PDB file of C-alpha atoms in Angstrom:
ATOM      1  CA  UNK S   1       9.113  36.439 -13.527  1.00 71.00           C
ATOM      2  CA  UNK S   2       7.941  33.028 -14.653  1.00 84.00           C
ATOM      3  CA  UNK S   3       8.753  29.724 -12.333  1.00 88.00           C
ATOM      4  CA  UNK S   4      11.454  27.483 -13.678  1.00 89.00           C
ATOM      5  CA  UNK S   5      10.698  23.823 -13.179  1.00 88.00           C
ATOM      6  CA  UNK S   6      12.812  21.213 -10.914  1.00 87.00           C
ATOM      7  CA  UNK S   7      13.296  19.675 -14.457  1.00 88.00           C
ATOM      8  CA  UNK S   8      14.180  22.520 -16.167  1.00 90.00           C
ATOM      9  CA  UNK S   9      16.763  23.511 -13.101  1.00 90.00           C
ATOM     10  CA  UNK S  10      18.358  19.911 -13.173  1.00 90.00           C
ATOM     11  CA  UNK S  11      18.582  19.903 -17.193  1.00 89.00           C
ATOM     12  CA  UNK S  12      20.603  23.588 -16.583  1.00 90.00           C
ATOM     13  CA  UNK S  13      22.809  22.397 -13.328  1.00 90.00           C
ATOM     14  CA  UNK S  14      23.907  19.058 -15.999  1.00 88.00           C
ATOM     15  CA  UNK S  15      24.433  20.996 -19.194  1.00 86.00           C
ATOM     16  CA  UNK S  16      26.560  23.652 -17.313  1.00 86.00           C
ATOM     17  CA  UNK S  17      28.427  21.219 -15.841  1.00 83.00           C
ATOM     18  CA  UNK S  18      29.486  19.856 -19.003  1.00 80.00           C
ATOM     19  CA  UNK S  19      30.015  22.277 -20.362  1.00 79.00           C
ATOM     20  CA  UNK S  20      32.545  23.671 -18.321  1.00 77.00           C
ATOM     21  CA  UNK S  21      34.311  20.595 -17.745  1.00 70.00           C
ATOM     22  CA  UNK S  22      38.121  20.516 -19.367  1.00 62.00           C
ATOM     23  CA  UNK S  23      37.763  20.083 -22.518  1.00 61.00           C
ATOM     24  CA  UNK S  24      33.804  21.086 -23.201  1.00 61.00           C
ATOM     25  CA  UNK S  25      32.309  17.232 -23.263  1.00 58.00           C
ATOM     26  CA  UNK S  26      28.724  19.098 -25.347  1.00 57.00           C
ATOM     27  CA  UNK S  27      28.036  21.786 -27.750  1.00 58.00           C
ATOM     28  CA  UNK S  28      25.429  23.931 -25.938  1.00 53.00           C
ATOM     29  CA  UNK S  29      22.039  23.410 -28.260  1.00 54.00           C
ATOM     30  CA  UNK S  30      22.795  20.034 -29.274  1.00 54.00           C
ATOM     31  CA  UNK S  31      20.293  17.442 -28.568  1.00 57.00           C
ATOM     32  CA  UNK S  32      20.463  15.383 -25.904  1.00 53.00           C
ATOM     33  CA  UNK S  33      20.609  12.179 -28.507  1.00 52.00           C
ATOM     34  CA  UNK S  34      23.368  13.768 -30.480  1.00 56.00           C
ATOM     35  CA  UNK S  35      25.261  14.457 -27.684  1.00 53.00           C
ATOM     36  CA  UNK S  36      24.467  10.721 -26.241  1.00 53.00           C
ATOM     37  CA  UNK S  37      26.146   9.662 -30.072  1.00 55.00           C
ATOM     38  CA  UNK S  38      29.353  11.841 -29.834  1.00 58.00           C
ATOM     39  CA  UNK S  39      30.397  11.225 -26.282  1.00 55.00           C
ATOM     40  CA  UNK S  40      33.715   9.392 -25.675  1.00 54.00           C
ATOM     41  CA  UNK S  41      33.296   5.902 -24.172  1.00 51.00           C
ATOM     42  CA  UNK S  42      36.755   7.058 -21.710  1.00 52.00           C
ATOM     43  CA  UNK S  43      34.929   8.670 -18.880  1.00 68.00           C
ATOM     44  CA  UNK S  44      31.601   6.623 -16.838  1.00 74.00           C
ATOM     45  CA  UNK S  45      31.155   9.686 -15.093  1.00 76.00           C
ATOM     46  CA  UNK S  46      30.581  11.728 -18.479  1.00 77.00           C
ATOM     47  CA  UNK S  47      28.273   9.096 -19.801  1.00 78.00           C
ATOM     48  CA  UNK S  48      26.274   9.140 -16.739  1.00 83.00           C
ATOM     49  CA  UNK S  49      26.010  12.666 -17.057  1.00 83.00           C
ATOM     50  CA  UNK S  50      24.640  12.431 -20.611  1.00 83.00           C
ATOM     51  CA  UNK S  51      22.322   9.671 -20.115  1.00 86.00           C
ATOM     52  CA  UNK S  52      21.027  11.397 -17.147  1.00 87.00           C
ATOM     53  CA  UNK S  53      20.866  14.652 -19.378  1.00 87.00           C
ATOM     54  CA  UNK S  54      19.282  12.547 -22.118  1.00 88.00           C
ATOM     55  CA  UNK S  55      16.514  11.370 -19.823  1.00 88.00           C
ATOM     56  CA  UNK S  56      15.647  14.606 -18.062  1.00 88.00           C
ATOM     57  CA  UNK S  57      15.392  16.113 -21.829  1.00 86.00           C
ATOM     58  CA  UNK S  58      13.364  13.179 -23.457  1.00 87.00           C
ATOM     59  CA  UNK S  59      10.838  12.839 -19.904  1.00 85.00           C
ATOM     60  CA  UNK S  60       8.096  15.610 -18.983  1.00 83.00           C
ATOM     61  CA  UNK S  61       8.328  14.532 -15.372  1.00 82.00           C
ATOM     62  CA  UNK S  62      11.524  14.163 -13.493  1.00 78.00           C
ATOM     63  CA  UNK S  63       9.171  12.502 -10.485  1.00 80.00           C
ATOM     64  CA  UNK S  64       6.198   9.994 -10.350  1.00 81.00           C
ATOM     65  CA  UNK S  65       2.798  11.537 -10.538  1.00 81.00           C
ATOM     66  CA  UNK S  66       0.683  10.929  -8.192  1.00 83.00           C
ATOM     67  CA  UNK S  67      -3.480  10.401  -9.847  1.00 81.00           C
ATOM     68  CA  UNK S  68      -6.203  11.675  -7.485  1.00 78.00           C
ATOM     69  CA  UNK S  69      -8.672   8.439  -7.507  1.00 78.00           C
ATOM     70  CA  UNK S  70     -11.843   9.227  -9.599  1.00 75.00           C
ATOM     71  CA  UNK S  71     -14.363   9.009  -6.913  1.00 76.00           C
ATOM     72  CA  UNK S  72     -18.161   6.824  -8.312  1.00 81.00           C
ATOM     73  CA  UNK S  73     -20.890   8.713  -9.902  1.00 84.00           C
ATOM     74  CA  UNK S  74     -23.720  10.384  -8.042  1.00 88.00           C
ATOM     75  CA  UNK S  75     -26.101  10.160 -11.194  1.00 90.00           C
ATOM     76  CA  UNK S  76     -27.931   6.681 -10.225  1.00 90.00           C
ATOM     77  CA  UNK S  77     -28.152   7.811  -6.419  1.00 91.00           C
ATOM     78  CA  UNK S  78     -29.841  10.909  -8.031  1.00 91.00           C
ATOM     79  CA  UNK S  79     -31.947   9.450 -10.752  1.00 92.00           C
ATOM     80  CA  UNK S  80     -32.859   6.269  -8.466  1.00 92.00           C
ATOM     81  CA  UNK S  81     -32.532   6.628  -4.749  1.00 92.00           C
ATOM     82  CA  UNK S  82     -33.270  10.500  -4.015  1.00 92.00           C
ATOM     83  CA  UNK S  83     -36.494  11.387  -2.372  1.00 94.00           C
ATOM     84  CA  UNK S  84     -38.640  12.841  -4.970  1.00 92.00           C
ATOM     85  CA  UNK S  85     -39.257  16.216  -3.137  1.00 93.00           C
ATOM     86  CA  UNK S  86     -34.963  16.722  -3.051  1.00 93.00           C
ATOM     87  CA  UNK S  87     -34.877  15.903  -6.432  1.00 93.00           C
ATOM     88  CA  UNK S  88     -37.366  18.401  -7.577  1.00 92.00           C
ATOM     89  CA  UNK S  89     -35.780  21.054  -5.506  1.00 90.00           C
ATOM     90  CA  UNK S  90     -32.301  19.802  -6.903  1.00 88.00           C
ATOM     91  CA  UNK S  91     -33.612  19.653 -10.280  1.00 90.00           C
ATOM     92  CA  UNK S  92     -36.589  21.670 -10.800  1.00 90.00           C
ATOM     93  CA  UNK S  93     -38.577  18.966 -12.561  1.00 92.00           C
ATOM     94  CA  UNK S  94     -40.477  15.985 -10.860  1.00 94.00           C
ATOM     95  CA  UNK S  95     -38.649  13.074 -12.049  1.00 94.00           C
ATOM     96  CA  UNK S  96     -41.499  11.640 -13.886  1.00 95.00           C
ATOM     97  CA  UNK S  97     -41.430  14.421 -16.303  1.00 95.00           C
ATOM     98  CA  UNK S  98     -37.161  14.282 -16.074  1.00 96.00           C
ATOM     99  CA  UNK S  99     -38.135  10.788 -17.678  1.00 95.00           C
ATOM    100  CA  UNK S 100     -40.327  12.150 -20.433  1.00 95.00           C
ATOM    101  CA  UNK S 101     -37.670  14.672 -21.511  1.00 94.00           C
ATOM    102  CA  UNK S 102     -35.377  11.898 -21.520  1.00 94.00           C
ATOM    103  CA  UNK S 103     -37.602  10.026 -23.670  1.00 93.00           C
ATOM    104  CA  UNK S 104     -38.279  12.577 -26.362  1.00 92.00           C
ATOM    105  CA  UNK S 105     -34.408  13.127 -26.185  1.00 92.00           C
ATOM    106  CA  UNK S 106     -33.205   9.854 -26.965  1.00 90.00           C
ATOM    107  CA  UNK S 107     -33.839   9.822 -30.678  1.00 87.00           C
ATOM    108  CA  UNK S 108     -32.455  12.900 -31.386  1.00 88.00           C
ATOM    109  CA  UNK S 109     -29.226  12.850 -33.333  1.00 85.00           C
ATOM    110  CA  UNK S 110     -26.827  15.088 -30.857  1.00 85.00           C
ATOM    111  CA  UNK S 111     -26.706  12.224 -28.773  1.00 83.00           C
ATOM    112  CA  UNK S 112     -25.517   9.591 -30.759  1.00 82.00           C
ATOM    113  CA  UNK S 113     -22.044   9.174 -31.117  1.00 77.00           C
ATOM    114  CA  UNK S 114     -19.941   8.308 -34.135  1.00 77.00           C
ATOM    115  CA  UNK S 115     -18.557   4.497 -34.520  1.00 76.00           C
ATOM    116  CA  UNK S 116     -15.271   5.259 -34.601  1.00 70.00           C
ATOM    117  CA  UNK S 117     -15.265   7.972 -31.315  1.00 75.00           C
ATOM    118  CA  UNK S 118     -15.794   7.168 -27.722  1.00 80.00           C
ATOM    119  CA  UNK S 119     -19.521   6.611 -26.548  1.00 82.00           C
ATOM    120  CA  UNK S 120     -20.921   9.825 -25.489  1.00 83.00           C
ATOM    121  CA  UNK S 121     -22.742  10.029 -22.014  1.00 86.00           C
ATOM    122  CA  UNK S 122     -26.180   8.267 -21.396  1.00 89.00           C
ATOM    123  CA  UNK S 123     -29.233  11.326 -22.237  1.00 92.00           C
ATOM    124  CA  UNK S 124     -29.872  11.475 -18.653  1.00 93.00           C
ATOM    125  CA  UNK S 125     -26.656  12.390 -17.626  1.00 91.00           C
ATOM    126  CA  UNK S 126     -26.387  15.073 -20.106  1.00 91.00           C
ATOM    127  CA  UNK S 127     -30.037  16.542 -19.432  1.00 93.00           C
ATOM    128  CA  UNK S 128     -29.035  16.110 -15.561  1.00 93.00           C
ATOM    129  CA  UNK S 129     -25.737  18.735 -15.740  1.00 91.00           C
ATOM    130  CA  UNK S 130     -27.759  21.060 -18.236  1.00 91.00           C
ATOM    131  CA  UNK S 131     -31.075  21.561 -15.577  1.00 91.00           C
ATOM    132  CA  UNK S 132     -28.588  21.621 -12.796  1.00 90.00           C
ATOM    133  CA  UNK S 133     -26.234  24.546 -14.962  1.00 90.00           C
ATOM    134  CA  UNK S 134     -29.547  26.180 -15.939  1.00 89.00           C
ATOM    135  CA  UNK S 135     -30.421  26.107 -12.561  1.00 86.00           C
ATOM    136  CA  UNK S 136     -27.309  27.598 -10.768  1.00 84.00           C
ATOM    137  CA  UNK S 137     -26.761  31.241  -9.887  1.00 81.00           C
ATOM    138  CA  UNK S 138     -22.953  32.753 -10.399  1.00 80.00           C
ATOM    139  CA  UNK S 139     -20.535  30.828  -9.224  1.00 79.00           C
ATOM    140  CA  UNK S 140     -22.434  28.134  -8.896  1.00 80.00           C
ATOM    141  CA  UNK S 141     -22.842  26.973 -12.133  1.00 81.00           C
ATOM    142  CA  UNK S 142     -18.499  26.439 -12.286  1.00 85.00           C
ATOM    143  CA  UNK S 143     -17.268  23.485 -13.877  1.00 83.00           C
ATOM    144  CA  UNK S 144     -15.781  22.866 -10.228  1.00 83.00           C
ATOM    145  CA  UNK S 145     -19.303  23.033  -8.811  1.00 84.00           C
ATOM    146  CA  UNK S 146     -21.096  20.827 -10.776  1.00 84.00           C
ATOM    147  CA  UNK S 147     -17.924  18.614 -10.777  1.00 83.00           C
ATOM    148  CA  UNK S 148     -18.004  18.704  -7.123  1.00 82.00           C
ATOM    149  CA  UNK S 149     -22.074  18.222  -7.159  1.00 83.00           C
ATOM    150  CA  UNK S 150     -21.872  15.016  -9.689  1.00 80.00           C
TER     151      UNK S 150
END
């Protein structure tokens, strides 16, 4: 049985109640703007109703969202600051030859990205996920894993 939402549940308990209410104050499948337009200006109560209704209808979330702070980049600690023996073990390329790849990568067209489109990741982050992904066994090579490892 699928989960209805606290939005969802509120939009029901406010449409029900108007529409039981003496005479019906909505038609059931109007929109929430129509019904906004035809309301009588008589009752507050029956306008706060519908401009409660008309914000639960017009809002995808009924409470603040809280963002999870993006946490800084590992890539320059790895590229930079990691002893070379970790990073070849990490890696599976001495980071001299990590830098040659990079450098016969830059050129190439794949990583360029268009004018009018967001800039694409630097080469060395890109050729940093794909070693680590080719590198992984099962579960390991998750977007949650490598997320959790960059």
């Amino acid at each position: 049985m699928p989960r209805i939402s606290n939005r969802e549940r509120l939009r029901r308990e406010i449409t029900t109640s108007l529409a039981l209410s003496e005479p019906p104050l909505i038609k059931l499948g109007a929109s929430a703007r129509t019904r906004l337009q035809e309301a009588s200006d008589d009752d507050d109560e029956t306008d706060m109703l519908l401009e409660l209704l008309y914000v639960v209808e017009t809002s995808r979330y009924t409470i603040p969202r809280n963002r999870r702070d993006l946490r800084s980049s590992q890539v320059p600690h790895y590229l930079y600051d990691l002893p070379s023996d970790k990073f070849l073990s990490n890696f599976r390329v001495s980071r001299p030859a990590f830098f040659a790849i990079v450098g016969l990568l830059q050129t190439n067209s794949v990583f360029e990205s268009p004018v009018s489109k967001m800039k694409k990741a630097p080469v060395e982050v890109h050729l940093m996920v794909a070693i680590k992904y080719f590198g992984c066994y099962g579960n390991g090579a998750s977007r949650d894993s490598l997320d959790a490892f960059f």
